[in-house]
Coordinates of C-alpha atoms in Angstrom, one line a residue:
T1 CA -18.9 -27.8 4.1
T2 CA -19.6 -24.7 6.1
T3 CA -16.3 -25.0 7.9
D4 CA -14.4 -25.1 4.7
E5 CA -16.3 -22.2 3.3
N6 CA -15.7 -20.3 6.5
K7 CA -11.9 -21.0 6.3
A8 CA -11.8 -20.0 2.6
R9 CA -13.7 -16.7 3.3
R10 CA -11.5 -15.8 6.2
A11 CA -8.4 -16.6 4.2
R12 CA -9.6 -14.2 1.5
D13 CA -10.3 -11.6 4.1
L14 CA -6.8 -12.1 5.5
V15 CA -5.3 -11.7 2.0
N16 CA -7.1 -8.4 1.6
I17 CA -5.6 -7.2 5.0
L18 CA -2.1 -8.4 4.2
T19 CA -2.2 -6.9 0.7
S20 CA -3.1 -3.6 2.2
R21 CA -0.4 -3.8 4.8
A22 CA 2.2 -4.8 2.2
N23 CA 2.2 -1.4 0.6
S24 CA 4.1 -0.1 3.6
Y25 CA 7.0 -2.5 3.1
R26 CA 10.0 -2.3 0.8
T27 CA 10.5 -6.1 0.6
N28 CA 8.4 -9.0 -0.5
N29 CA 8.2 -10.2 3.1
L30 CA 5.6 -9.0 5.5
L31 CA 5.9 -9.4 9.3
V32 CA 2.5 -9.9 10.8
P33 CA 2.5 -10.5 14.6
W34 CA -0.4 -12.6 15.6
G35 CA -1.9 -11.7 18.9
D36 CA -0.1 -10.3 21.9
D37 CA 1.6 -11.6 25.0
F38 CA -1.6 -12.2 26.9
K39 CA -3.3 -13.9 23.9
F40 CA -0.8 -16.7 24.0
V41 CA -1.4 -17.8 27.6
D42 CA -2.9 -20.9 26.0
A43 CA -0.6 -21.2 22.9
A44 CA -1.9 -24.6 21.9
K45 CA -5.5 -23.2 21.6
Q46 CA -4.3 -20.2 19.6
F47 CA -2.2 -22.5 17.3
N48 CA -5.2 -24.7 16.7
N49 CA -7.2 -21.7 15.7
M50 CA -4.5 -20.3 13.4
D51 CA -3.2 -23.5 11.8
P52 CA -6.4 -24.3 9.8
L53 CA -6.5 -20.8 8.4
V54 CA -2.8 -20.8 7.4
S55 CA -3.1 -24.3 5.8
T56 CA -6.0 -23.0 3.7
F57 CA -3.7 -20.6 1.7
P58 CA -2.0 -23.2 -0.5
K59 CA -5.4 -24.9 -1.2
Q60 CA -7.0 -21.7 -2.3
K61 CA -4.1 -20.8 -4.6
L62 CA -3.8 -17.4 -3.0
R63 CA -0.9 -15.2 -3.9
I64 CA 0.5 -15.2 -0.4
K65 CA 2.6 -17.8 1.4
L66 CA 2.3 -17.9 5.2
Y67 CA 4.8 -19.3 7.6
F68 CA 4.9 -19.6 11.3
K69 CA 8.1 -18.1 12.6
V70 CA 9.4 -16.5 15.7
R71 CA 10.0 -12.8 15.6
A72 CA 13.8 -13.1 15.5
E73 CA 13.6 -15.2 12.3
M74 CA 11.6 -12.6 10.5
I75 CA 13.3 -9.3 11.5
G76 CA 16.2 -9.8 9.0
E77 CA 13.8 -10.6 6.2
V78 CA 11.7 -7.4 6.5
N79 CA 14.6 -5.0 7.0

């Protein structure tokens, strides 16, 4: 469907962005903040937009695994 094709395309676009950013890190973990304080005024809406994209990654067999974590959980993994 068009929605599935759109999600797959956006997932590939995100892979390209993340791959480019990964060159700046010494670890295999990449911290990617999503949005800003004001964007999450309606966190449920933002999650509903992000979750379908993140769930597309395993289905597309992309080289990247995405996880939702709070910042404190990721800091130790990227240092």
